[in-house]
PDB file of C-alpha atoms and ligand atoms in Angstrom:
ATOM      1  CA  MET A 267       0.103  -0.285   0.165  1.00 70.00           C
ATOM      2  CA  SER A 268       1.681   3.516  -1.257  1.00 89.00           C
ATOM      3  CA  ARG A 269       0.982   6.371   1.342  1.00 95.00           C
ATOM      4  CA  LYS A 270      -1.628   8.357   1.129  1.00 98.00           C
ATOM      5  CA  ARG A 271      -1.037  11.623  -0.362  1.00 98.00           C
ATOM      6  CA  ILE A 272      -2.504  14.412   2.214  1.00 98.00           C
ATOM      7  CA  ALA A 273      -3.818  18.287   1.239  1.00 98.00           C
ATOM      8  CA  ILE A 274      -4.773  20.410   3.911  1.00 98.00           C
ATOM      9  CA  LEU A 275      -6.958  23.887   3.716  1.00 98.00           C
ATOM     10  CA  ILE A 276      -6.898  26.086   6.379  1.00 98.00           C
ATOM     11  CA  SER A 277      -8.917  30.396   6.507  1.00 98.00           C
ATOM     12  CA  GLY A 278      -6.702  30.878   9.732  1.00 98.00           C
ATOM     13  CA  ARG A 279      -4.215  30.157  12.774  1.00 98.00           C
ATOM     14  CA  GLY A 280      -3.786  26.087  11.447  1.00 98.00           C
ATOM     15  CA  SER A 281      -4.801  25.253  15.617  1.00 98.00           C
ATOM     16  CA  ASN A 282      -4.400  21.443  14.536  1.00 98.00           C
ATOM     17  CA  LEU A 283      -1.666  21.875  12.320  1.00 98.00           C
ATOM     18  CA  PRO A 284       1.790  21.161  14.905  1.00 98.00           C
ATOM     19  CA  ALA A 285      -0.666  18.322  15.670  1.00 98.00           C
ATOM     20  CA  LEU A 286      -0.695  17.653  12.301  1.00 98.00           C
ATOM     21  CA  PHE A 287       3.134  17.335  11.921  1.00 98.00           C
ATOM     22  CA  ARG A 288       3.702  15.917  15.258  1.00 97.00           C
ATOM     23  CA  ALA A 289       1.893  12.935  14.409  1.00 98.00           C
ATOM     24  CA  ASP A 290       2.726   9.572  12.653  1.00 96.00           C
ATOM     25  CA  LEU A 291      -0.410   9.747  10.156  1.00 97.00           C
ATOM     26  CA  GLY A 292       0.968   6.726   7.716  1.00 95.00           C
ATOM     27  CA  GLY A 293       0.442   9.064   4.189  1.00 98.00           C
ATOM     28  CA  ASP A 294       2.589  12.992   3.634  1.00 98.00           C
ATOM     29  CA  ILE A 295       1.341  15.771   4.398  1.00 98.00           C
ATOM     30  CA  VAL A 296       2.495  17.550   1.223  1.00 98.00           C
ATOM     31  CA  VAL A 297       0.994  20.887   0.166  1.00 98.00           C
ATOM     32  CA  ILE A 298      -1.497  23.746   3.186  1.00 98.00           C
ATOM     33  CA  GLY A 299      -4.432  25.845   1.051  1.00 98.00           C
ATOM     34  CA  SER A 300      -5.473  29.395   1.970  1.00 98.00           C
ATOM     35  CA  ASN A 301      -8.842  31.260   0.782  1.00 98.00           C
ATOM     36  CA  LYS A 302      -6.513  34.161   3.201  1.00 98.00           C
ATOM     37  CA  ALA A 303      -2.770  35.001   2.676  1.00 98.00           C
ATOM     38  CA  GLU A 304      -2.830  36.185   5.897  1.00 98.00           C
ATOM     39  CA  ALA A 305      -3.603  33.474   7.537  1.00 98.00           C
ATOM     40  CA  LYS A 306      -1.477  32.533  10.226  1.00 98.00           C
ATOM     41  CA  GLY A 307      -1.627  28.465   9.748  1.00 98.00           C
ATOM     42  CA  LEU A 308       0.646  29.279   6.343  1.00 98.00           C
ATOM     43  CA  GLU A 309       4.031  30.394   7.908  1.00 98.00           C
ATOM     44  CA  LEU A 310       3.215  27.121  10.475  1.00 98.00           C
ATOM     45  CA  ALA A 311       3.432  25.032   6.794  1.00 98.00           C
ATOM     46  CA  ARG A 312       6.711  26.103   5.538  1.00 97.00           C
ATOM     47  CA  ASP A 313       7.978  26.593   8.641  1.00 97.00           C
ATOM     48  CA  ALA A 314       7.617  22.979   8.211  1.00 97.00           C
ATOM     49  CA  GLY A 315       8.873  23.104   4.665  1.00 97.00           C
ATOM     50  CA  VAL A 316       4.621  21.934   3.017  1.00 98.00           C
ATOM     51  CA  ALA A 317       4.181  23.613   0.785  1.00 98.00           C
ATOM     52  CA  THR A 318       1.965  26.353   0.560  1.00 98.00           C
ATOM     53  CA  PHE A 319      -0.655  28.287  -1.995  1.00 98.00           C
ATOM     54  CA  VAL A 320      -3.577  31.052  -1.931  1.00 98.00           C
ATOM     55  CA  LEU A 321      -6.624  31.245  -3.979  1.00 98.00           C
ATOM     56  CA  ASN A 322      -8.522  34.524  -2.376  1.00 97.00           C
ATOM     57  CA  HIS A 323     -12.196  33.684  -3.152  1.00 95.00           C
ATOM     58  CA  LYS A 324     -13.025  37.618  -3.737  1.00 95.00           C
ATOM     59  CA  SER A 325     -10.973  37.321  -6.357  1.00 96.00           C
ATOM     60  CA  PHE A 326     -14.126  35.239  -8.233  1.00 97.00           C
ATOM     61  CA  PRO A 327     -17.129  35.978  -9.285  1.00 97.00           C
ATOM     62  CA  SER A 328     -19.435  32.445  -7.398  1.00 97.00           C
ATOM     63  CA  ARG A 329     -18.816  29.891  -4.974  1.00 97.00           C
ATOM     64  CA  GLU A 330     -18.810  28.057  -7.863  1.00 98.00           C
ATOM     65  CA  ALA A 331     -15.856  29.113  -9.907  1.00 98.00           C
ATOM     66  CA  PHE A 332     -13.422  29.172  -6.559  1.00 98.00           C
ATOM     67  CA  ASP A 333     -14.618  26.021  -5.353  1.00 98.00           C
ATOM     68  CA  GLN A 334     -13.033  24.671  -8.666  1.00 98.00           C
ATOM     69  CA  ALA A 335      -9.958  26.422  -8.600  1.00 98.00           C
ATOM     70  CA  MET A 336      -9.924  25.129  -5.717  1.00 98.00           C
ATOM     71  CA  VAL A 337      -9.846  21.686  -7.136  1.00 98.00           C
ATOM     72  CA  ASP A 338      -7.815  22.535  -9.660  1.00 98.00           C
ATOM     73  CA  ALA A 339      -5.105  23.799  -7.655  1.00 98.00           C
ATOM     74  CA  LEU A 340      -5.119  20.661  -5.575  1.00 98.00           C
ATOM     75  CA  ASN A 341      -5.570  18.144  -8.203  1.00 98.00           C
ATOM     76  CA  GLN A 342      -1.652  19.596  -9.297  1.00 98.00           C
ATOM     77  CA  TYR A 343      -0.327  18.090  -5.729  1.00 98.00           C
ATOM     78  CA  ARG A 344      -2.860  14.900  -6.272  1.00 98.00           C
ATOM     79  CA  PRO A 345      -3.620  14.574  -3.309  1.00 98.00           C
ATOM     80  CA  ASP A 346      -5.919  11.026  -2.173  1.00 98.00           C
ATOM     81  CA  LEU A 347      -7.243  12.317   1.422  1.00 98.00           C
ATOM     82  CA  VAL A 348      -8.521  16.781   1.322  1.00 98.00           C
ATOM     83  CA  VAL A 349      -8.343  17.651   4.592  1.00 98.00           C
ATOM     84  CA  LEU A 350     -10.113  20.693   6.582  1.00 98.00           C
ATOM     85  CA  SER A 351      -8.496  22.339   8.615  1.00 98.00           C
ATOM     86  CA  GLY A 352     -10.788  25.179   9.661  1.00 97.00           C
ATOM     87  CA  PHE A 353     -11.141  26.039   6.433  1.00 97.00           C
ATOM     88  CA  MET A 354     -14.297  28.515   6.567  1.00 95.00           C
ATOM     89  CA  ARG A 355     -16.125  28.221   3.682  1.00 95.00           C
ATOM     90  CA  ILE A 356     -19.490  27.040   2.512  1.00 93.00           C
ATOM     91  CA  LEU A 357     -18.484  24.582  -0.267  1.00 95.00           C
ATOM     92  CA  THR A 358     -20.954  23.479  -3.932  1.00 97.00           C
ATOM     93  CA  PRO A 359     -21.256  20.233  -5.315  1.00 97.00           C
ATOM     94  CA  VAL A 360     -18.526  22.029  -7.402  1.00 98.00           C
ATOM     95  CA  PHE A 361     -15.385  20.461  -5.184  1.00 98.00           C
ATOM     96  CA  VAL A 362     -17.649  18.203  -2.987  1.00 98.00           C
ATOM     97  CA  ASP A 363     -18.169  16.045  -5.847  1.00 98.00           C
ATOM     98  CA  ALA A 364     -14.844  16.501  -6.799  1.00 98.00           C
ATOM     99  CA  PHE A 365     -12.967  14.799  -3.606  1.00 98.00           C
ATOM    100  CA  ALA A 366     -16.197  12.438  -2.121  1.00 96.00           C
ATOM    101  CA  GLY A 367     -15.122   9.726  -0.267  1.00 97.00           C
ATOM    102  CA  ARG A 368     -11.283  11.311   0.321  1.00 98.00           C
ATOM    103  CA  LEU A 369     -12.484  15.416   2.332  1.00 98.00           C
ATOM    104  CA  ILE A 370     -12.670  15.050   6.098  1.00 98.00           C
ATOM    105  CA  ASN A 371     -13.311  18.131   7.872  1.00 98.00           C
ATOM    106  CA  ILE A 372     -13.008  19.729  11.712  1.00 98.00           C
ATOM    107  CA  HIS A 373     -16.015  20.773  13.697  1.00 98.00           C
ATOM    108  CA  PRO A 374     -15.735  21.853  17.543  1.00 98.00           C
ATOM    109  CA  SER A 375     -19.221  20.541  17.803  1.00 98.00           C
ATOM    110  CA  LEU A 376     -20.521  17.312  18.858  1.00 98.00           C
ATOM    111  CA  LEU A 377     -22.445  16.905  15.310  1.00 98.00           C
ATOM    112  CA  PRO A 378     -25.145  16.573  14.382  1.00 97.00           C
ATOM    113  CA  SER A 379     -25.505  19.175  17.119  1.00 98.00           C
ATOM    114  CA  TYR A 380     -24.430  22.611  16.617  1.00 98.00           C
ATOM    115  CA  PRO A 381     -23.629  22.313  12.841  1.00 97.00           C
ATOM    116  CA  GLY A 382     -22.233  26.015  11.880  1.00 96.00           C
ATOM    117  CA  LEU A 383     -20.823  29.198  13.905  1.00 96.00           C
ATOM    118  CA  ASP A 384     -19.930  29.642  17.421  1.00 98.00           C
ATOM    119  CA  THR A 385     -21.200  26.329  18.821  1.00 98.00           C
ATOM    120  CA  HIS A 386     -19.528  26.677  21.737  1.00 98.00           C
ATOM    121  CA  ARG A 387     -21.818  29.678  22.390  1.00 98.00           C
ATOM    122  CA  LYS A 388     -24.875  28.142  22.164  1.00 98.00           C
ATOM    123  CA  ALA A 389     -24.025  24.753  23.554  1.00 98.00           C
ATOM    124  CA  ILE A 390     -23.820  26.879  27.011  1.00 98.00           C
ATOM    125  CA  ILE A 391     -26.750  29.006  26.115  1.00 98.00           C
ATOM    126  CA  ASP A 392     -28.160  25.520  26.266  1.00 98.00           C
ATOM    127  CA  GLY A 393     -27.293  23.805  29.238  1.00 98.00           C
ATOM    128  CA  VAL A 394     -25.554  20.834  28.060  1.00 98.00           C
ATOM    129  CA  LYS A 395     -23.361  19.480  29.943  1.00 98.00           C
ATOM    130  CA  LEU A 396     -20.814  17.498  27.392  1.00 98.00           C
ATOM    131  CA  ALA A 397     -19.943  19.035  24.068  1.00 98.00           C
ATOM    132  CA  GLY A 398     -17.313  18.479  22.139  1.00 98.00           C
ATOM    133  CA  CYS A 399     -15.642  17.799  18.840  1.00 98.00           C
ATOM    134  CA  THR A 400     -16.071  15.535  15.792  1.00 98.00           C
ATOM    135  CA  VAL A 401     -14.064  14.401  12.104  1.00 98.00           C
ATOM    136  CA  HIS A 402     -16.212  13.748  10.179  1.00 98.00           C
ATOM    137  CA  PHE A 403     -16.052  12.859   5.923  1.00 98.00           C
ATOM    138  CA  VAL A 404     -17.472  16.055   3.942  1.00 98.00           C
ATOM    139  CA  ASN A 405     -21.363  15.827   1.951  1.00 94.00           C
ATOM    140  CA  GLY A 406     -23.338  18.613   0.482  1.00 88.00           C
ATOM    141  CA  GLU A 407     -24.536  19.055   4.059  1.00 92.00           C
ATOM    142  CA  LEU A 408     -22.550  22.322   6.563  1.00 91.00           C
ATOM    143  CA  ASP A 409     -21.110  20.636   8.528  1.00 94.00           C
ATOM    144  CA  GLY A 410     -22.701  16.922   7.997  1.00 93.00           C
ATOM    145  CA  GLY A 411     -21.792  13.352   6.341  1.00 97.00           C
ATOM    146  CA  PRO A 412     -20.674  10.325   8.050  1.00 98.00           C
ATOM    147  CA  ILE A 413     -18.924  10.769  10.926  1.00 98.00           C
ATOM    148  CA  ILE A 414     -15.526   9.258  11.704  1.00 98.00           C
ATOM    149  CA  ALA A 415     -14.181  10.073  14.931  1.00 98.00           C
ATOM    150  CA  GLN A 416     -15.501  12.224  18.379  1.00 98.00           C
ATOM    151  CA  ALA A 417     -14.546  12.979  22.070  1.00 98.00           C
ATOM    152  CA  ALA A 418     -17.080  15.103  24.229  1.00 98.00           C
ATOM    153  CA  VAL A 419     -15.296  17.228  26.692  1.00 98.00           C
ATOM    154  CA  HIS A 420     -17.711  18.028  30.611  1.00 98.00           C
ATOM    155  CA  VAL A 421     -19.017  21.348  30.127  1.00 98.00           C
ATOM    156  CA  ASP A 422     -18.409  22.874  33.888  1.00 98.00           C
ATOM    157  CA  ASP A 423     -21.041  25.063  35.788  1.00 98.00           C
ATOM    158  CA  ASP A 424     -19.295  28.434  35.004  1.00 98.00           C
ATOM    159  CA  GLU A 425     -18.241  27.648  31.447  1.00 98.00           C
ATOM    160  CA  THR A 426     -17.936  30.035  28.671  1.00 98.00           C
ATOM    161  CA  PRO A 427     -17.403  30.321  25.175  1.00 98.00           C
ATOM    162  CA  GLU A 428     -13.484  31.385  26.011  1.00 98.00           C
ATOM    163  CA  THR A 429     -11.904  27.915  28.688  1.00 98.00           C
ATOM    164  CA  LEU A 430     -14.444  25.773  26.416  1.00 98.00           C
ATOM    165  CA  GLN A 431     -12.579  25.962  23.473  1.00 98.00           C
ATOM    166  CA  PRO A 432      -9.650  25.656  24.013  1.00 98.00           C
ATOM    167  CA  LYS A 433     -10.715  22.706  26.595  1.00 98.00           C
ATOM    168  CA  VAL A 434     -11.833  21.099  22.702  1.00 98.00           C
ATOM    169  CA  LEU A 435      -9.548  21.669  20.505  1.00 98.00           C
ATOM    170  CA  ALA A 436      -7.250  20.237  23.063  1.00 98.00           C
ATOM    171  CA  GLN A 437      -9.052  17.486  21.759  1.00 98.00           C
ATOM    172  CA  GLU A 438      -9.161  17.902  18.291  1.00 98.00           C
ATOM    173  CA  ASN A 439      -5.808  17.682  18.485  1.00 98.00           C
ATOM    174  CA  GLN A 440      -5.955  14.226  19.906  1.00 98.00           C
ATOM    175  CA  ILE A 441      -9.489  12.509  16.839  1.00 98.00           C
ATOM    176  CA  PHE A 442      -7.473  14.905  13.796  1.00 98.00           C
ATOM    177  CA  PRO A 443      -4.780  12.907  13.664  1.00 98.00           C
ATOM    178  CA  TYR A 444      -6.056   9.516  14.427  1.00 98.00           C
ATOM    179  CA  ALA A 445      -8.905   9.791  11.920  1.00 98.00           C
ATOM    180  CA  VAL A 446      -6.490  11.486   9.633  1.00 98.00           C
ATOM    181  CA  LYS A 447      -4.196   7.994  10.036  1.00 98.00           C
ATOM    182  CA  LEU A 448      -6.885   5.235  10.178  1.00 98.00           C
ATOM    183  CA  PHE A 449      -8.043   7.000   6.108  1.00 98.00           C
ATOM    184  CA  CYS A 450      -4.525   6.817   5.557  1.00 98.00           C
ATOM    185  CA  GLU A 451      -4.714   2.620   6.380  1.00 97.00           C
ATOM    186  CA  ASP A 452      -7.818   1.733   4.284  1.00 97.00           C
ATOM    187  CA  ARG A 453      -9.442   1.606   7.941  1.00 97.00           C
ATOM    188  CA  LEU A 454     -12.490   3.524   7.416  1.00 98.00           C
ATOM    189  CA  ARG A 455     -16.345   1.922   5.467  1.00 98.00           C
ATOM    190  CA  ILE A 456     -18.825   4.405   4.543  1.00 97.00           C
ATOM    191  CA  GLU A 457     -22.032   2.458   5.525  1.00 97.00           C
ATOM    192  CA  GLY A 458     -24.482   4.923   4.684  1.00 95.00           C
ATOM    193  CA  LYS A 459     -24.235   7.607   7.535  1.00 95.00           C
ATOM    194  CA  ARG A 460     -22.586   5.309   9.595  1.00 97.00           C
ATOM    195  CA  VAL A 461     -18.308   4.776   9.630  1.00 98.00           C
ATOM    196  CA  ARG A 462     -16.371   1.401  10.111  1.00 98.00           C
ATOM    197  CA  THR A 463     -13.638   1.159  11.512  1.00 98.00           C
ATOM    198  CA  LEU A 464     -11.848  -1.980  10.193  1.00 97.00           C
ATOM    199  CA  PRO A 465      -9.876  -2.749  12.962  1.00 96.00           C
ATOM    200  CA  ALA A 466      -5.666  -2.997  12.403  1.00 93.00           C
ATOM    201  CA  ARG A 467      -3.923  -4.915  10.207  1.00 82.00           C
ATOM    202  CA  ILE A 468      -0.810  -7.129  11.663  1.00 75.00           C
ATOM    203  CA  SER A 469       2.016  -6.834  10.106  1.00 67.00           C
ATOM    204  CA  SER A 470       4.467  -9.224   9.336  1.00 57.00           C
TER     205      SER A 470
HETATM  206  C1  LIG B 204     -11.309  24.325  15.351  1.00 88.19           C
HETATM  207  O1  LIG B 204     -11.731  24.738  15.934  1.00 88.19           O
HETATM  208  C2  LIG B 204     -12.190  23.511  13.758  1.00 88.19           C
HETATM  209  O2  LIG B 204     -12.838  22.459  14.634  1.00 88.19           O
HETATM  210  C3  LIG B 204     -12.639  24.990  13.481  1.00 88.19           C
HETATM  211  O3  LIG B 204     -12.005  25.989  12.846  1.00 88.19           O
HETATM  212  C4  LIG B 204     -10.960  25.901  13.725  1.00 88.19           C
HETATM  213  C5  LIG B 204      -9.521  25.724  13.436  1.00 88.19           C
HETATM  214  O4  LIG B 204      -8.845  26.884  12.909  1.00 88.19           O
HETATM  215  N1  LIG B 204     -13.411  24.569  12.044  1.00 88.19           N
HETATM  216  C6  LIG B 204     -14.974  24.729  12.332  1.00 88.19           C
HETATM  217  O5  LIG B 204     -15.180  25.493  12.847  1.00 88.19           O
HETATM  218  C7  LIG B 204     -15.534  24.589  10.420  1.00 88.19           C
HETATM  219  N2  LIG B 204     -17.433  24.077  10.801  1.00 88.19           N
HETATM  220  P1  LIG B 204      -8.087  27.639  13.122  1.00 88.19           P
HETATM  221  O6  LIG B 204      -6.918  27.222  12.893  1.00 88.19           O
HETATM  222  O7  LIG B 204      -8.157  29.328  12.427  1.00 88.19           O
HETATM  223  O8  LIG B 204      -8.338  27.651  14.443  1.00 88.19           O
END
């Protein structure tokens, strides 16, 4: 089995990148792209010696035109897996269909609860006792698609969005590399809405 080629898209800090760089993913991060030239995560990528590119969504006449340009830019790196790591764009079918079954996202809530923005504030307002994060395959719905991995944290009585965010991020840093590794080891099977995780192969 050849090593998988991983492309990552970001829009901001790249707060999961250090964990992805550190982990044994069973694949190689070949490029990190962004829709924002000022994304801090691009500096982390360059420091790690990973190729980068930027496509500014504002330079395109439509979401579809931007998504097609993004697909073309990514395809130059022949990715087996495209990883959305804080890539804050609503994706059209142009993008989602191009990478169907090999496009994953991390989201800071226990999906299907709290898709979209401002997840920590919404969870606290609702009084939930558990919050968390989800890695999932991406389908056409906002933060939708078969779930690969989740992790939960307790919401304390005096929790605020500012205290909850780093608690959840610490869990993201654990489950994101884990999910990418499962993909790279060909251990994920999508069965309808569910993802089956196959056992690790025993190497001789
Ligand atoms: C992460 O917490 C991730 O779960 C979230 O953005 C953060 C990473 O962005 N993603 C979403 O909300 C996607 N719906 P950052 O690297 O800019 O901190």
